[in-house]
PDB file of N, CA and C in Angstrom:
ATOM      1  N   UNK A 696       0.711  -1.050   0.103  1.00  0.00           N
ATOM      2  CA  UNK A 696       0.040   0.054  -0.148  1.00  0.00           C
ATOM      3  C   UNK A 696       1.114   1.053  -0.043  1.00  0.00           C
ATOM      4  N   UNK A 697       0.543   2.169  -0.799  1.00  0.00           N
ATOM      5  CA  UNK A 697       1.563   3.636  -0.986  1.00  0.00           C
ATOM      6  C   UNK A 697       1.022   4.353   0.342  1.00  0.00           C
ATOM      7  N   UNK A 698       1.961   5.194   0.793  1.00  0.00           N
ATOM      8  CA  UNK A 698       2.013   6.261   1.898  1.00  0.00           C
ATOM      9  C   UNK A 698       0.936   7.045   1.455  1.00  0.00           C
ATOM     10  N   UNK A 699       0.421   7.524   0.073  1.00  0.00           N
ATOM     11  CA  UNK A 699      -0.952   8.358  -0.057  1.00  0.00           C
ATOM     12  C   UNK A 699      -2.160   7.495   0.372  1.00  0.00           C
ATOM     13  N   UNK A 700      -2.201   6.430  -0.144  1.00  0.00           N
ATOM     14  CA  UNK A 700      -3.373   5.300   0.366  1.00  0.00           C
ATOM     15  C   UNK A 700      -3.498   5.347   1.722  1.00  0.00           C
ATOM     16  N   UNK A 701      -2.320   4.949   2.668  1.00  0.00           N
ATOM     17  CA  UNK A 701      -2.401   5.045   3.976  1.00  0.00           C
ATOM     18  C   UNK A 701      -2.842   6.306   4.521  1.00  0.00           C
ATOM     19  N   UNK A 702      -2.276   7.274   3.945  1.00  0.00           N
ATOM     20  CA  UNK A 702      -2.743   8.534   4.711  1.00  0.00           C
ATOM     21  C   UNK A 702      -4.215   8.904   4.506  1.00  0.00           C
ATOM     22  N   UNK A 703      -4.729   8.591   3.128  1.00  0.00           N
ATOM     23  CA  UNK A 703      -5.998   9.044   3.089  1.00  0.00           C
ATOM     24  C   UNK A 703      -6.966   8.051   3.744  1.00  0.00           C
ATOM     25  N   UNK A 704      -6.568   6.557   4.182  1.00  0.00           N
ATOM     26  CA  UNK A 704      -7.485   5.648   5.138  1.00  0.00           C
ATOM     27  C   UNK A 704      -7.463   6.304   6.453  1.00  0.00           C
ATOM     28  N   UNK A 705      -6.076   6.858   6.880  1.00  0.00           N
ATOM     29  CA  UNK A 705      -5.996   7.445   8.253  1.00  0.00           C
ATOM     30  C   UNK A 705      -6.697   8.667   8.801  1.00  0.00           C
ATOM     31  N   UNK A 706      -7.130   9.320   7.431  1.00  0.00           N
ATOM     32  CA  UNK A 706      -7.971  10.464   7.441  1.00  0.00           C
ATOM     33  C   UNK A 706      -9.028  10.292   8.068  1.00  0.00           C
ATOM     34  N   UNK A 707      -9.486   9.169   7.487  1.00  0.00           N
ATOM     35  CA  UNK A 707     -11.065   8.721   8.038  1.00  0.00           C
ATOM     36  C   UNK A 707     -11.151   7.941   9.288  1.00  0.00           C
ATOM     37  N   UNK A 708      -9.764   7.880   9.812  1.00  0.00           N
ATOM     38  CA  UNK A 708      -9.901   7.144  11.001  1.00  0.00           C
ATOM     39  C   UNK A 708     -10.643   7.690  12.333  1.00  0.00           C
ATOM     40  N   UNK A 709     -11.430   7.208  13.025  1.00  0.00           N
ATOM     41  CA  UNK A 709     -12.215   8.021  14.162  1.00  0.00           C
ATOM     42  C   UNK A 709     -11.881   7.197  15.399  1.00  0.00           C
ATOM     43  N   UNK A 710     -11.051   7.824  16.264  1.00  0.00           N
ATOM     44  CA  UNK A 710     -10.845   7.117  17.708  1.00  0.00           C
ATOM     45  C   UNK A 710     -10.138   8.064  18.295  1.00  0.00           C
ATOM     46  N   UNK A 711      -9.687   7.650  19.329  1.00  0.00           N
ATOM     47  CA  UNK A 711      -9.256   8.606  20.580  1.00  0.00           C
ATOM     48  C   UNK A 711      -7.679   8.596  20.270  1.00  0.00           C
ATOM     49  N   UNK A 712      -6.966   9.340  21.191  1.00  0.00           N
ATOM     50  CA  UNK A 712      -5.373   9.605  21.113  1.00  0.00           C
ATOM     51  C   UNK A 712      -4.922   8.342  21.087  1.00  0.00           C
ATOM     52  N   UNK A 713      -4.929   7.345  22.165  1.00  0.00           N
ATOM     53  CA  UNK A 713      -4.345   6.044  21.971  1.00  0.00           C
ATOM     54  C   UNK A 713      -4.345   5.241  20.585  1.00  0.00           C
ATOM     55  N   UNK A 714      -5.873   5.243  20.137  1.00  0.00           N
ATOM     56  CA  UNK A 714      -6.090   4.529  19.161  1.00  0.00           C
ATOM     57  C   UNK A 714      -5.449   5.126  17.742  1.00  0.00           C
ATOM     58  N   UNK A 715      -5.566   6.259  17.696  1.00  0.00           N
ATOM     59  CA  UNK A 715      -5.067   6.854  16.679  1.00  0.00           C
ATOM     60  C   UNK A 715      -3.459   6.707  16.615  1.00  0.00           C
ATOM     61  N   UNK A 716      -2.841   6.736  17.615  1.00  0.00           N
ATOM     62  CA  UNK A 716      -1.631   6.576  17.658  1.00  0.00           C
ATOM     63  C   UNK A 716      -1.157   5.142  17.180  1.00  0.00           C
ATOM     64  N   UNK A 717      -1.993   4.236  17.898  1.00  0.00           N
ATOM     65  CA  UNK A 717      -1.668   2.854  17.233  1.00  0.00           C
ATOM     66  C   UNK A 717      -1.799   2.540  15.678  1.00  0.00           C
ATOM     67  N   UNK A 718      -2.981   3.539  15.203  1.00  0.00           N
ATOM     68  CA  UNK A 718      -3.331   3.264  13.949  1.00  0.00           C
ATOM     69  C   UNK A 718      -2.237   3.653  13.102  1.00  0.00           C
ATOM     70  N   UNK A 719      -1.670   5.202  13.517  1.00  0.00           N
ATOM     71  CA  UNK A 719      -0.511   5.791  12.960  1.00  0.00           C
ATOM     72  C   UNK A 719       0.883   4.672  12.609  1.00  0.00           C
ATOM     73  N   UNK A 720       0.991   4.197  13.626  1.00  0.00           N
ATOM     74  CA  UNK A 720       2.090   3.066  13.629  1.00  0.00           C
ATOM     75  C   UNK A 720       1.799   1.938  12.775  1.00  0.00           C
ATOM     76  N   UNK A 721       0.713   1.398  12.920  1.00  0.00           N
ATOM     77  CA  UNK A 721       0.525   0.548  11.848  1.00  0.00           C
ATOM     78  C   UNK A 721       0.755   0.773  10.602  1.00  0.00           C
ATOM     79  N   UNK A 722       0.055   1.696  10.276  1.00  0.00           N
ATOM     80  CA  UNK A 722       0.000   2.478   8.960  1.00  0.00           C
ATOM     81  C   UNK A 722       1.603   2.711   8.325  1.00  0.00           C
ATOM     82  N   UNK A 723       2.257   3.181   9.160  1.00  0.00           N
ATOM     83  CA  UNK A 723       3.749   3.236   9.066  1.00  0.00           C
ATOM     84  C   UNK A 723       4.651   1.969   8.508  1.00  0.00           C
ATOM     85  N   UNK A 724       4.176   0.844   9.726  1.00  0.00           N
ATOM     86  CA  UNK A 724       4.850  -0.365   9.651  1.00  0.00           C
ATOM     87  C   UNK A 724       4.139  -0.955   8.351  1.00  0.00           C
ATOM     88  N   UNK A 725       3.036  -0.825   7.701  1.00  0.00           N
ATOM     89  CA  UNK A 725       2.733  -1.463   6.637  1.00  0.00           C
ATOM     90  C   UNK A 725       3.610  -0.629   5.430  1.00  0.00           C
ATOM     91  N   UNK A 726       3.553   0.463   5.397  1.00  0.00           N
ATOM     92  CA  UNK A 726       4.256   1.305   4.406  1.00  0.00           C
ATOM     93  C   UNK A 726       6.027   0.944   4.233  1.00  0.00           C
ATOM     94  N   UNK A 727       6.458   0.492   5.439  1.00  0.00           N
ATOM     95  CA  UNK A 727       7.904   0.493   5.579  1.00  0.00           C
ATOM     96  C   UNK A 727       8.089  -1.023   5.221  1.00  0.00           C
ATOM     97  N   UNK A 728       7.399  -1.867   5.502  1.00  0.00           N
ATOM     98  CA  UNK A 728       7.628  -3.344   5.247  1.00  0.00           C
ATOM     99  C   UNK A 728       7.136  -3.573   3.856  1.00  0.00           C
ATOM    100  N   UNK A 729       6.404  -2.851   3.127  1.00  0.00           N
ATOM    101  CA  UNK A 729       6.246  -2.920   1.893  1.00  0.00           C
ATOM    102  C   UNK A 729       7.499  -2.372   0.893  1.00  0.00           C
ATOM    103  N   UNK A 730       8.420  -1.543   1.258  1.00  0.00           N
ATOM    104  CA  UNK A 730       9.690  -1.364   0.833  1.00  0.00           C
ATOM    105  C   UNK A 730      10.546  -2.540   0.532  1.00  0.00           C
ATOM    106  N   UNK A 731      11.055  -2.344  -0.667  1.00  0.00           N
ATOM    107  CA  UNK A 731      12.302  -3.603  -1.166  1.00  0.00           C
ATOM    108  C   UNK A 731      13.267  -3.389  -0.294  1.00  0.00           C
ATOM    109  N   UNK A 732      13.883  -4.571  -0.268  1.00  0.00           N
ATOM    110  CA  UNK A 732      15.381  -4.661   0.571  1.00  0.00           C
ATOM    111  C   UNK A 732      16.245  -3.448   0.181  1.00  0.00           C
ATOM    112  N   UNK A 733      16.595  -3.319  -1.115  1.00  0.00           N
ATOM    113  CA  UNK A 733      17.365  -2.569  -1.687  1.00  0.00           C
ATOM    114  C   UNK A 733      16.736  -0.919  -1.636  1.00  0.00           C
ATOM    115  N   UNK A 734      15.834  -0.717  -1.471  1.00  0.00           N
ATOM    116  CA  UNK A 734      15.176   0.639  -1.385  1.00  0.00           C
ATOM    117  C   UNK A 734      15.714   1.342  -0.037  1.00  0.00           C
ATOM    118  N   UNK A 735      16.119   2.677  -0.381  1.00  0.00           N
ATOM    119  CA  UNK A 735      16.475   3.523   0.698  1.00  0.00           C
ATOM    120  C   UNK A 735      15.421   4.133   1.278  1.00  0.00           C
ATOM    121  N   UNK A 736      14.919   3.765   2.536  1.00  0.00           N
ATOM    122  CA  UNK A 736      13.810   4.244   3.403  1.00  0.00           C
ATOM    123  C   UNK A 736      13.814   5.803   3.381  1.00  0.00           C
ATOM    124  N   UNK A 737      14.797   6.276   3.609  1.00  0.00           N
ATOM    125  CA  UNK A 737      14.971   7.769   3.848  1.00  0.00           C
ATOM    126  C   UNK A 737      14.509   8.549   2.669  1.00  0.00           C
ATOM    127  N   UNK A 738      14.753   7.995   1.408  1.00  0.00           N
ATOM    128  CA  UNK A 738      14.652   8.741   0.205  1.00  0.00           C
ATOM    129  C   UNK A 738      13.149   8.427  -0.158  1.00  0.00           C
ATOM    130  N   UNK A 739      12.587   7.260   0.006  1.00  0.00           N
ATOM    131  CA  UNK A 739      11.190   6.858  -0.213  1.00  0.00           C
ATOM    132  C   UNK A 739      10.347   7.709   0.704  1.00  0.00           C
ATOM    133  N   UNK A 740      10.638   7.875   1.886  1.00  0.00           N
ATOM    134  CA  UNK A 740       9.993   8.860   3.056  1.00  0.00           C
ATOM    135  C   UNK A 740       9.836  10.361   2.405  1.00  0.00           C
ATOM    136  N   UNK A 741      11.076  10.658   1.788  1.00  0.00           N
ATOM    137  CA  UNK A 741      11.084  12.194   1.300  1.00  0.00           C
ATOM    138  C   UNK A 741      10.189  12.026   0.254  1.00  0.00           C
ATOM    139  N   UNK A 742      10.060  11.120  -0.979  1.00  0.00           N
ATOM    140  CA  UNK A 742       9.282  11.000  -1.867  1.00  0.00           C
ATOM    141  C   UNK A 742       7.659  11.233  -1.558  1.00  0.00           C
ATOM    142  N   UNK A 743       7.775  10.269  -0.446  1.00  0.00           N
ATOM    143  CA  UNK A 743       6.218  10.162  -0.103  1.00  0.00           C
ATOM    144  C   UNK A 743       5.728  11.765   0.382  1.00  0.00           C
ATOM    145  N   UNK A 744       6.545  12.230   1.476  1.00  0.00           N
ATOM    146  CA  UNK A 744       6.311  13.549   1.944  1.00  0.00           C
ATOM    147  C   UNK A 744       5.930  14.611   0.612  1.00  0.00           C
ATOM    148  N   UNK A 745       6.645  14.645  -0.328  1.00  0.00           N
ATOM    149  CA  UNK A 745       6.531  15.452  -1.223  1.00  0.00           C
ATOM    150  C   UNK A 745       4.644  15.509  -1.934  1.00  0.00           C
ATOM    151  N   UNK A 746       4.245  14.195  -1.765  1.00  0.00           N
ATOM    152  CA  UNK A 746       2.877  14.171  -2.362  1.00  0.00           C
ATOM    153  C   UNK A 746       1.853  14.190  -0.890  1.00  0.00           C
ATOM    154  N   UNK A 747       2.290  14.071   0.154  1.00  0.00           N
ATOM    155  CA  UNK A 747       1.281  14.039   1.151  1.00  0.00           C
ATOM    156  C   UNK A 747       1.339  15.334   1.806  1.00  0.00           C
ATOM    157  N   UNK A 748       2.462  16.145   1.920  1.00  0.00           N
ATOM    158  CA  UNK A 748       2.236  17.585   2.632  1.00  0.00           C
ATOM    159  C   UNK A 748       1.365  18.297   1.996  1.00  0.00           C
ATOM    160  N   UNK A 749       1.114  18.132   0.664  1.00  0.00           N
ATOM    161  CA  UNK A 749       0.115  19.277  -0.120  1.00  0.00           C
ATOM    162  C   UNK A 749      -1.106  18.719   0.271  1.00  0.00           C
ATOM    163  N   UNK A 750      -1.363  17.651   1.043  1.00  0.00           N
ATOM    164  CA  UNK A 750      -2.740  17.328   1.079  1.00  0.00           C
ATOM    165  C   UNK A 750      -3.396  17.956   2.282  1.00  0.00           C
ATOM    166  N   UNK A 751      -4.647  18.261   2.470  1.00  0.00           N
ATOM    167  CA  UNK A 751      -4.934  18.461   3.975  1.00  0.00           C
ATOM    168  C   UNK A 751      -4.839  17.475   5.020  1.00  0.00           C
ATOM    169  N   UNK A 752      -4.605  17.677   6.012  1.00  0.00           N
ATOM    170  CA  UNK A 752      -4.320  16.912   7.328  1.00  0.00           C
ATOM    171  C   UNK A 752      -5.610  17.449   8.317  1.00  0.00           C
ATOM    172  N   UNK A 753      -6.509  16.192   8.321  1.00  0.00           N
ATOM    173  CA  UNK A 753      -7.719  16.849   9.255  1.00  0.00           C
ATOM    174  C   UNK A 753      -7.601  15.671  10.127  1.00  0.00           C
ATOM    175  N   UNK A 754      -7.102  14.291   9.839  1.00  0.00           N
ATOM    176  CA  UNK A 754      -7.367  13.478  11.001  1.00  0.00           C
ATOM    177  C   UNK A 754      -5.923  13.392  12.031  1.00  0.00           C
ATOM    178  N   UNK A 755      -6.329  13.070  13.250  1.00  0.00           N
ATOM    179  CA  UNK A 755      -5.213  12.797  14.310  1.00  0.00           C
ATOM    180  C   UNK A 755      -4.329  11.690  13.851  1.00  0.00           C
ATOM    181  N   UNK A 756      -4.761  10.512  13.289  1.00  0.00           N
ATOM    182  CA  UNK A 756      -3.863   9.360  12.938  1.00  0.00           C
ATOM    183  C   UNK A 756      -3.309   9.695  11.934  1.00  0.00           C
ATOM    184  N   UNK A 757      -3.670  10.672  10.848  1.00  0.00           N
ATOM    185  CA  UNK A 757      -2.948  10.801   9.579  1.00  0.00           C
ATOM    186  C   UNK A 757      -1.894  11.914   9.933  1.00  0.00           C
ATOM    187  N   UNK A 758      -2.223  12.727  11.077  1.00  0.00           N
ATOM    188  CA  UNK A 758      -1.070  13.831  11.182  1.00  0.00           C
ATOM    189  C   UNK A 758       0.217  13.023  12.059  1.00  0.00           C
ATOM    190  N   UNK A 759      -0.266  12.025  12.997  1.00  0.00           N
ATOM    191  CA  UNK A 759       0.859  11.184  13.402  1.00  0.00           C
ATOM    192  C   UNK A 759       1.599  10.372  12.225  1.00  0.00           C
ATOM    193  N   UNK A 760       1.132   9.703  11.628  1.00  0.00           N
ATOM    194  CA  UNK A 760       1.649   9.082  10.449  1.00  0.00           C
ATOM    195  C   UNK A 760       2.316   9.806   9.550  1.00  0.00           C
ATOM    196  N   UNK A 761       2.056  11.361   9.560  1.00  0.00           N
ATOM    197  CA  UNK A 761       3.101  12.295   8.773  1.00  0.00           C
ATOM    198  C   UNK A 761       4.378  12.563   9.582  1.00  0.00           C
ATOM    199  N   UNK A 762       4.067  12.613  10.768  1.00  0.00           N
ATOM    200  CA  UNK A 762       5.126  12.877  11.781  1.00  0.00           C
ATOM    201  C   UNK A 762       5.952  11.608  11.622  1.00  0.00           C
ATOM    202  N   UNK A 763       5.686  10.490  11.744  1.00  0.00           N
ATOM    203  CA  UNK A 763       6.629   9.045  11.381  1.00  0.00           C
ATOM    204  C   UNK A 763       7.251   9.274  10.108  1.00  0.00           C
ATOM    205  N   UNK A 764       6.806   9.626   8.982  1.00  0.00           N
ATOM    206  CA  UNK A 764       7.370   9.783   7.998  1.00  0.00           C
ATOM    207  C   UNK A 764       8.497  10.816   7.744  1.00  0.00           C
ATOM    208  N   UNK A 765       8.422  11.987   8.478  1.00  0.00           N
ATOM    209  CA  UNK A 765       9.209  12.873   8.712  1.00  0.00           C
ATOM    210  C   UNK A 765      10.481  12.339   9.495  1.00  0.00           C
ATOM    211  N   UNK A 766      10.302  11.458  10.483  1.00  0.00           N
ATOM    212  CA  UNK A 766      11.400  10.974  11.249  1.00  0.00           C
ATOM    213  C   UNK A 766      12.141  10.214  10.215  1.00  0.00           C
ATOM    214  N   UNK A 767      11.219   9.364   9.539  1.00  0.00           N
ATOM    215  CA  UNK A 767      12.121   8.407   8.675  1.00  0.00           C
ATOM    216  C   UNK A 767      12.716   9.053   7.364  1.00  0.00           C
ATOM    217  N   UNK A 768      12.496  10.212   7.170  1.00  0.00           N
ATOM    218  CA  UNK A 768      13.105  10.839   6.055  1.00  0.00           C
ATOM    219  C   UNK A 768      14.723  11.262   6.284  1.00  0.00           C
ATOM    220  N   UNK A 769      14.843  11.457   7.457  1.00  0.00           N
ATOM    221  CA  UNK A 769      15.905  11.905   7.941  1.00  0.00           C
ATOM    222  C   UNK A 769      17.132  10.719   7.684  1.00  0.00           C
ATOM    223  N   UNK A 770      18.324  11.216   7.196  1.00  0.00           N
ATOM    224  CA  UNK A 770      19.512  10.393   6.943  1.00  0.00           C
ATOM    225  C   UNK A 770      20.242  10.149   8.045  1.00  0.00           C
ATOM    226  N   UNK A 771      20.247   8.868   8.383  1.00  0.00           N
ATOM    227  CA  UNK A 771      21.030   8.501   9.589  1.00  0.00           C
ATOM    228  C   UNK A 771      22.740   8.596   9.226  1.00  0.00           C
ATOM    229  N   UNK A 772      23.264   8.826  10.607  1.00  0.00           N
ATOM    230  CA  UNK A 772      24.725   9.114  10.484  1.00  0.00           C
ATOM    231  C   UNK A 772      25.275   8.029  10.353  1.00  0.00           C
ATOM    232  N   UNK A 773      26.718   7.795   9.450  1.00  0.00           N
ATOM    233  CA  UNK A 773      27.334   6.782   9.404  1.00  0.00           C
ATOM    234  C   UNK A 773      27.956   6.041  10.653  1.00  0.00           C
ATOM    235  N   UNK A 774      27.849   4.835  11.290  1.00  0.00           N
ATOM    236  CA  UNK A 774      28.442   4.321  12.430  1.00  0.00           C
ATOM    237  C   UNK A 774      29.961   4.842  12.386  1.00  0.00           C
ATOM    238  N   UNK A 775      30.398   5.174  13.598  1.00  0.00           N
ATOM    239  CA  UNK A 775      31.591   5.405  13.962  1.00  0.00           C
ATOM    240  C   UNK A 775      32.252   4.499  14.933  1.00  0.00           C
ATOM    241  N   UNK A 776      33.402   3.890  14.899  1.00  0.00           N
ATOM    242  CA  UNK A 776      33.999   2.977  15.998  1.00  0.00           C
ATOM    243  C   UNK A 776      34.579   3.651  16.917  1.00  0.00           C
ATOM    244  N   UNK A 777      34.164   3.565  18.195  1.00  0.00           N
ATOM    245  CA  UNK A 777      35.002   4.336  19.205  1.00  0.00           C
ATOM    246  C   UNK A 777      35.947   3.426  19.857  1.00  0.00           C
ATOM    247  N   UNK A 778      36.969   3.741  20.433  1.00  0.00           N
ATOM    248  CA  UNK A 778      37.865   3.049  21.152  1.00  0.00           C
ATOM    249  C   UNK A 778      38.893   2.493  20.455  1.00  0.00           C
TER     250      UNK A 778
END
């Protein structure tokens, strides 16, 4: 499922704060697990954000999903050996 499809589904989600948080996590995991092994998750998250950030965000679960994508779009530093 694409990030845009998940975002639209979460727009219609009706639940409390805890339920919205769990729905956003589940949506993010659905999106992340759909990526290929060779796929750069940060680049894919940035690409998804280009399409989604232009859409109106009414639902709390959709907003939380957007925050998960923003966190995933950051490039992680390369590991450095210490000691």
